Amino acid sequence: MPKVNVGIIGCGATAQFHARAAARSPRINLVAVSDVKTDPARQMANTYKVPKVYHNDDELLDDPEVQAVVLAVPTHLRAAPALKAFGAGKHVLTEKPVGMNAAEVQKMIAARGRLVGASCTSRNRFLRQATVAAEILASGKLGHLRRMRVTCIWPATRPTLEKEPVWRLSKKLNGGGIMANWGCCDLDFMLGINAWKLKPKAVLAATYGPPAPFIKRLPKGSDAETHVAAFITFQEGISMTLERAEMNSSGKISTWEIAGEMASLRMEMNPGSHNPDLLLEEILADGSRRTQVLVKDGGSMEDIHSGPVIDFANAILDNRPPKTTLEQALIISQLTDAVYSSAQTGLPVVL
Ligand SMILES: NC(=O)c1ccc[n+]([C@@H]2O[C@H](COP(=O)([O-])OP(=O)(O)OC[C@H]3O[C@@H](n4cnc5c(N)ncnc54)[C@H](O)[C@@H]3O)[C@@H](O)[C@H]2O)c1
């Protein structure tokens, strides 16, 4: 079976999932890893029997054996190796969010040519609820689409706060906070199950920083938001409310919904909840309501994390687009930029 030779740049927390999936895949040869720190790179190479270890990205990118790279470095460090990789004829899978802003994603699109440029924002769409929801949306069963609702609130129970990486809530290193970290996945999930047919029209948003008791526990330079609320309209008439928060005063809430005139889908985007992962709620011909569980348990964290790199390799070998293209990532990035811009001015942004 043909295989693609992959190199991973950045051997931190999320790269472990990529390496594990690559090592198990019959279509991937994990040939090289690189990290500026010695230990993470050596450990990854030992665990997954990777022959080449680099501590300088350029050496991995100059290696002719490497055909495709996974960029699992913090966000501010992704554009430069992505552009260099495309320039060297290598395919690129970037962690999420793809870039610091839409301008960086546009540069990647311009450099990509006919190579595969893919994004890990696709991660949650490897679960069964996403596939079934997409089929139902394509069938028109929901009737005229009205509202999408993302509400995901994590309560203030963060015992490991001091150990979190510095980039996580840094505008300079990550492009933003929870909107950049998680909003990109919400947008990919909701726009992706709608087959990327919805065209954003306008955004009104507000962002909020961490509650006072957490501020001094966070790494220095944590200046980004931990709470975002956005209202997004689309040319097709449907609108979306998106609220994401961590370290929050209220208890856990998690809902991803799409409401049509005749029926609604209620989903879980992450595995491990006690709720069914996909519910269909409909108005019947006599005006009564019916609720059906369509997917009880749509998959595991491993399914989520291994999905993008397996799809990336398959897209290269099967000569097809990946699950999230850079053009789709650009839509997400433009919406994210609009959220931050609107939050700063208090005014809507027309796209
Ligand atoms: N942690 C997760 O579960 C998770 C999940 C999905 C996506 N992500 C995304 O993946 C990215 C990385 O997250 P993480 O949690 O793995 O971070 P991390 O801090 O655990 O790992 C980042 C690694 O990159 C290395 N690094 C830094 N600069 C480098 C360079 N120039 N060249 C090579 N290596 C370099 C660091 O030494 C570190 O080992 C983030 O953008 C994050 O949003 C993380």
Coordinates of C-alpha atoms and ligand atoms in Angstrom, one line a residue:
M1 CA 0.0 0.0 0.0
P2 CA 1.4 3.5 -0.9
K3 CA 2.4 5.6 2.1
V4 CA 3.1 9.3 2.6
N5 CA 6.2 10.3 4.5
V6 CA 5.2 12.7 7.3
G7 CA 7.2 14.9 9.6
I8 CA 5.8 16.5 12.8
I9 CA 7.0 20.0 13.9
G10 CA 6.3 20.6 17.6
C11 CA 6.2 17.6 19.9
G12 CA 4.0 18.9 22.7
A13 CA 0.6 17.8 24.1
T14 CA -1.4 17.7 20.9
A15 CA 1.4 16.2 18.7
Q16 CA 1.1 13.0 20.8
F17 CA -2.2 12.3 19.2
H18 CA -0.9 12.9 15.7
A19 CA 2.1 10.7 16.3
R20 CA 0.0 7.9 17.7
A21 CA -2.4 8.0 14.8
A22 CA 0.4 8.2 12.3
A23 CA 2.2 5.2 13.9
R24 CA -0.9 3.1 13.6
S25 CA -1.9 4.1 10.1
P26 CA -1.1 1.8 7.1
R27 CA -0.8 4.9 4.9
I28 CA 1.6 7.0 6.9
N29 CA 5.4 6.7 7.5
L30 CA 6.4 9.0 10.4
V31 CA 9.9 9.7 9.2
A32 CA 10.9 12.8 11.3
V33 CA 10.0 14.9 14.3
S34 CA 11.3 18.4 15.3
D35 CA 11.1 20.4 18.5
V36 CA 13.2 23.3 19.8
K37 CA 13.4 21.4 23.1
T38 CA 15.5 18.3 23.1
D39 CA 13.4 16.1 25.5
P40 CA 10.0 16.2 23.8
A41 CA 11.5 15.4 20.4
R42 CA 13.6 12.5 21.7
Q43 CA 10.7 11.1 23.7
M44 CA 8.4 11.2 20.7
A45 CA 11.0 9.6 18.4
N46 CA 11.7 6.8 21.0
T47 CA 8.0 6.1 21.6
Y48 CA 7.0 5.9 17.9
K49 CA 10.3 4.7 16.5
V50 CA 10.8 7.8 14.4
P51 CA 14.2 7.6 12.6
K52 CA 15.1 11.3 12.4
V53 CA 15.0 13.9 15.1
Y54 CA 15.6 17.6 14.5
H55 CA 15.8 20.6 16.7
N56 CA 15.5 23.2 14.0
D57 CA 12.4 23.4 11.7
D58 CA 14.4 24.3 8.7
E59 CA 16.3 21.0 8.8
L60 CA 13.1 19.0 8.8
L61 CA 11.6 21.2 6.0
D62 CA 14.8 20.8 3.9
D63 CA 14.7 17.0 4.3
P64 CA 13.7 15.6 0.8
E65 CA 12.4 12.4 2.4
V66 CA 9.6 14.4 4.2
Q67 CA 6.6 14.8 1.8
A68 CA 4.1 16.2 4.3
V69 CA 4.3 18.1 7.6
V70 CA 2.0 18.5 10.6
L71 CA 2.5 21.8 12.3
A72 CA 1.7 21.3 16.0
V73 CA 3.6 24.4 17.3
P74 CA 1.8 27.3 19.0
T75 CA -0.3 29.5 16.6
H76 CA 2.2 32.4 16.1
L77 CA 4.8 29.9 14.8
R78 CA 2.7 28.2 12.1
A79 CA 2.7 30.6 9.1
A80 CA 6.4 30.7 8.5
P81 CA 7.0 26.9 8.3
A82 CA 3.7 26.5 6.4
L83 CA 4.9 28.9 3.7
K84 CA 8.3 27.3 3.6
A85 CA 6.8 23.8 3.4
F86 CA 4.5 24.7 0.5
G87 CA 7.5 26.4 -1.2
A88 CA 9.4 23.1 -0.9
G89 CA 6.6 21.1 -2.4
K90 CA 5.4 19.6 0.9
H91 CA 1.8 19.1 2.0
V92 CA 0.7 20.8 5.2
L93 CA -1.7 20.0 8.1
T94 CA -1.9 22.8 10.6
E95 CA -3.1 22.6 14.2
K96 CA -6.0 24.9 15.0
P97 CA -6.5 27.8 14.6
V98 CA -4.8 27.8 11.3
G99 CA -3.2 31.2 11.7
M100 CA -3.1 34.3 13.9
N101 CA -5.6 36.0 11.5
A102 CA -7.2 35.8 8.1
A103 CA -4.2 37.5 6.4
E104 CA -2.0 34.6 7.4
V105 CA -4.4 32.1 6.1
Q106 CA -4.6 34.0 2.8
K107 CA -0.8 33.9 2.5
M108 CA -0.9 30.1 3.0
I109 CA -3.6 29.7 0.3
A110 CA -1.5 31.8 -2.1
A111 CA 1.6 29.5 -1.4
R112 CA -0.2 26.2 -1.5
G113 CA -0.6 25.7 -5.3
R114 CA -1.9 22.1 -6.0
L115 CA -0.6 20.7 -2.7
V116 CA -2.9 19.6 0.2
G117 CA -3.3 22.3 2.9
A118 CA -5.5 21.0 5.7
S119 CA -6.6 22.1 9.1
C120 CA -7.3 20.3 12.4
T121 CA -10.4 22.5 13.0
S122 CA -12.1 19.6 11.2
R123 CA -11.4 17.4 14.3
N124 CA -14.9 17.2 15.8
R125 CA -16.5 16.3 12.4
F126 CA -15.0 12.8 12.5
L127 CA -17.7 11.9 15.0
R128 CA -20.8 10.0 13.9
Q129 CA -23.2 12.8 15.0
A130 CA -21.5 15.2 12.5
T131 CA -22.0 12.7 9.6
V132 CA -25.6 12.0 10.5
A133 CA -26.4 15.7 11.1
A134 CA -24.9 16.6 7.7
E135 CA -27.0 13.9 6.0
I136 CA -30.2 15.3 7.6
L137 CA -29.4 18.9 6.8
A138 CA -28.7 17.9 3.1
S139 CA -32.1 16.1 3.0
G140 CA -34.0 19.3 3.8
K141 CA -35.9 17.6 6.6
L142 CA -35.4 20.6 8.9
G143 CA -37.4 22.9 6.6
H144 CA -36.2 26.5 6.2
L145 CA -33.3 26.9 8.5
R146 CA -33.7 29.6 11.2
R147 CA -31.1 29.4 14.1
M148 CA -27.9 27.8 15.1
R149 CA -26.9 27.9 18.7
V150 CA -23.6 27.1 20.3
T151 CA -23.5 27.4 24.1
C152 CA -20.5 25.8 25.8
I153 CA -19.7 27.0 29.3
W154 CA -17.1 25.4 31.5
P155 CA -17.3 26.1 35.2
A156 CA -14.6 27.5 37.4
T157 CA -12.9 24.3 38.4
R158 CA -9.4 24.6 37.0
P159 CA -6.9 23.0 39.4
T160 CA -4.1 22.9 36.7
L161 CA -4.4 26.6 35.8
E162 CA -0.8 27.4 36.7
K163 CA 0.5 24.6 34.5
E164 CA -1.3 25.8 31.3
P165 CA 1.0 26.8 28.4
V166 CA 1.8 30.6 28.1
W167 CA 0.4 30.8 24.6
R168 CA -3.1 29.7 25.6
L169 CA -4.5 33.0 26.6
S170 CA -2.0 35.3 24.9
K171 CA -3.1 37.6 22.1
K172 CA 0.5 37.8 20.9
L173 CA 1.2 34.1 20.8
N174 CA -2.3 32.7 20.0
G175 CA -4.2 35.4 18.3
G176 CA -6.7 35.5 21.1
G177 CA -8.3 33.3 23.9
I178 CA -11.2 31.0 23.9
M179 CA -12.6 32.3 20.6
A180 CA -9.3 31.5 18.9
N181 CA -8.9 28.2 20.7
W182 CA -12.4 26.8 20.6
G183 CA -14.6 29.1 18.5
C184 CA -12.7 27.9 15.4
C185 CA -13.9 24.3 16.2
D186 CA -17.5 25.4 16.8
L187 CA -17.5 27.3 13.5
D188 CA -16.0 24.4 11.6
F189 CA -18.5 22.0 13.1
M190 CA -21.6 24.1 12.4
L191 CA -20.5 25.3 8.9
G192 CA -19.0 21.9 8.0
I193 CA -22.2 20.0 8.7
N194 CA -24.0 22.6 6.5
A195 CA -21.6 21.6 3.7
W196 CA -19.9 25.1 3.8
K197 CA -23.0 26.5 2.0
L198 CA -23.7 29.3 4.5
K199 CA -22.2 32.7 3.6
P200 CA -21.5 34.9 6.6
K201 CA -23.0 38.4 6.5
A202 CA -22.4 40.3 9.7
V203 CA -21.0 39.8 13.2
L204 CA -21.8 41.5 16.6
A205 CA -19.7 40.3 19.5
A206 CA -18.5 40.9 23.0
T207 CA -15.5 39.3 24.9
Y208 CA -14.6 39.2 28.6
G209 CA -11.4 38.4 30.5
P210 CA -11.0 35.9 33.3
P211 CA -12.8 36.4 36.6
A212 CA -10.6 38.2 39.2
P213 CA -9.7 35.2 41.4
F214 CA -8.0 33.5 38.3
I215 CA -6.0 36.5 37.0
K216 CA -3.0 36.1 39.3
R217 CA -2.8 32.3 38.8
L218 CA -2.6 32.6 35.0
P219 CA 0.8 32.7 33.2
K220 CA 2.3 36.1 32.6
G221 CA 1.0 37.7 29.4
S222 CA -2.4 36.1 29.6
D223 CA -4.3 39.0 28.2
A224 CA -7.0 37.3 26.1
E225 CA -10.6 36.5 26.7
T226 CA -12.0 33.5 28.5
H227 CA -15.6 34.3 27.6
V228 CA -17.1 35.3 24.1
A229 CA -20.6 36.0 23.0
A230 CA -21.3 36.5 19.3
F231 CA -24.3 36.9 17.0
I232 CA -23.6 36.0 13.4
T233 CA -26.0 36.4 10.5
F234 CA -25.8 34.6 7.1
Q235 CA -27.0 35.6 3.7
E236 CA -29.3 32.5 3.6
G237 CA -31.4 34.0 6.5
I238 CA -30.1 31.7 9.2
S239 CA -28.4 33.3 12.3
M240 CA -26.1 31.9 14.9
T241 CA -25.5 32.7 18.6
L242 CA -22.1 31.5 19.8
E243 CA -21.2 31.6 23.5
R244 CA -18.1 30.0 24.9
A245 CA -16.7 30.5 28.4
E246 CA -14.2 28.9 30.7
M247 CA -13.5 29.6 34.4
N248 CA -17.2 30.5 34.6
S249 CA -19.4 31.2 37.6
S250 CA -22.3 29.1 36.2
G251 CA -22.4 25.3 35.9
K252 CA -21.6 23.3 32.8
I253 CA -23.8 23.9 29.7
S254 CA -23.1 22.4 26.3
T255 CA -25.4 22.6 23.3
W256 CA -24.9 22.7 19.6
E257 CA -28.3 23.2 17.9
I258 CA -29.7 23.9 14.4
A259 CA -33.3 24.8 14.4
G260 CA -35.4 24.8 11.2
E261 CA -39.1 25.7 10.7
M262 CA -40.1 22.0 11.0
A263 CA -37.4 20.2 12.9
S264 CA -34.3 20.8 15.0
L265 CA -31.0 19.0 15.6
R266 CA -29.5 19.0 19.1
M267 CA -25.9 17.8 19.2
E268 CA -22.9 17.3 21.4
M269 CA -19.6 18.4 19.7
N270 CA -17.3 16.5 22.1
P271 CA -17.4 12.9 23.2
G272 CA -18.0 11.8 26.8
S273 CA -21.1 13.7 27.7
H274 CA -24.0 12.0 29.5
N275 CA -26.4 13.3 26.9
P276 CA -27.2 11.6 23.5
D277 CA -24.8 12.9 20.9
L278 CA -27.6 13.7 18.3
L279 CA -31.3 14.3 18.9
L280 CA -33.9 15.1 16.2
E281 CA -36.9 17.1 17.4
E282 CA -39.7 17.6 15.0
I283 CA -43.2 19.1 14.6
L284 CA -45.5 16.4 13.1
A285 CA -48.3 17.0 10.6
D286 CA -50.9 17.1 13.4
G287 CA -48.9 19.8 15.3
S288 CA -47.6 17.4 17.9
R289 CA -43.8 17.1 18.7
R290 CA -41.6 14.0 18.4
T291 CA -38.1 13.6 19.8
Q292 CA -35.8 10.8 18.5
V293 CA -32.3 9.9 19.6
L294 CA -30.3 9.5 16.3
V295 CA -26.8 9.0 17.8
K296 CA -26.3 7.9 21.4
D297 CA -22.5 7.8 21.4
G298 CA -20.8 9.2 18.3
G299 CA -17.2 8.3 19.1
S300 CA -14.2 8.8 21.4
M301 CA -11.5 11.5 22.0
E302 CA -9.2 9.2 20.0
D303 CA -11.5 9.4 17.0
I304 CA -11.5 13.2 17.2
H305 CA -7.7 13.5 17.6
S306 CA -6.7 10.9 15.0
G307 CA -9.2 12.1 12.4
P308 CA -7.4 15.1 10.9
V309 CA -4.0 13.4 10.3
I310 CA -5.6 10.2 8.8
D311 CA -7.8 12.4 6.5
F312 CA -4.7 14.5 5.6
A313 CA -2.8 11.4 4.4
N314 CA -5.8 10.0 2.6
A315 CA -6.4 13.3 0.9
I316 CA -2.7 13.3 -0.4
L317 CA -2.8 9.7 -1.5
D318 CA -6.3 9.8 -3.0
N319 CA -5.7 13.2 -4.6
R320 CA -8.8 14.8 -3.1
P321 CA -9.5 17.8 -0.8
P322 CA -9.1 17.3 2.9
K323 CA -12.1 17.6 5.4
T324 CA -11.3 21.3 6.0
T325 CA -9.5 23.1 3.2
L326 CA -7.6 26.4 3.7
E327 CA -10.4 28.2 1.9
Q328 CA -12.8 26.9 4.6
A329 CA -10.3 27.8 7.3
L330 CA -10.2 31.3 5.8
I331 CA -14.0 31.7 6.4
I332 CA -13.5 30.7 10.1
S333 CA -10.5 33.1 10.4
Q334 CA -12.5 36.0 8.9
L335 CA -15.3 35.3 11.3
T336 CA -12.9 35.1 14.2
D337 CA -11.2 38.4 13.2
A338 CA -14.7 40.0 12.9
V339 CA -15.6 38.8 16.5
Y340 CA -12.5 40.4 17.9
S341 CA -13.0 43.6 15.9
S342 CA -16.6 43.9 16.9
A343 CA -15.8 43.2 20.5
Q344 CA -13.2 46.0 20.5
T345 CA -15.5 48.6 18.9
G346 CA -18.9 47.4 20.2
L347 CA -20.2 47.7 16.7
P348 CA -21.3 45.1 14.1
V349 CA -18.8 44.1 11.4
V350 CA -20.3 43.6 7.9
L351 CA -18.4 40.9 6.0
Ligands
LIG1 N1 -3.5 20.4 23.8 C1 -4.5 20.0 23.0 O1 -5.3 19.2 23.4 C2 -4.7 20.7 21.7 C3 -5.8 20.2 21.0 C4 -6.0 20.7 19.8 C5 -5.2 21.6 19.3 N2 -4.2 22.2 20.0 C6 -3.4 23.2 19.3 O2 -2.1 22.8 19.0 C7 -1.1 23.8 19.2 C8 -0.1 23.3 20.1 O3 -0.7 22.9 21.3 P1 -0.1 22.0 22.4 O4 -1.1 21.9 23.5 O5 0.5 20.8 21.8 O6 1.1 23.0 22.9 P2 2.4 22.5 23.8 O7 2.9 23.8 24.4 O8 2.1 21.4 24.6 O9 3.4 22.1 22.6 C9 4.0 22.9 21.7 C10 5.4 22.3 21.4 O10 6.0 23.1 20.3 C11 7.3 23.2 20.6 N3 7.9 24.4 19.9 C12 7.8 25.7 20.2 N4 8.4 26.4 19.2 C13 8.8 25.5 18.3 C14 9.5 25.6 17.0 N5 9.8 26.8 16.5 N6 9.8 24.5 16.4 C15 9.5 23.3 16.9 N7 8.9 23.1 18.0 C16 8.5 24.2 18.7 C17 7.4 23.4 22.1 O11 8.7 23.1 22.6 C18 6.4 22.4 22.6 O12 7.0 21.1 22.8 C19 -1.9 25.0 19.7 O13 -2.1 25.9 18.7 C20 -3.2 24.4 20.2 O14 -4.3 25.3 20.0 C21 -3.9 21.7 21.2

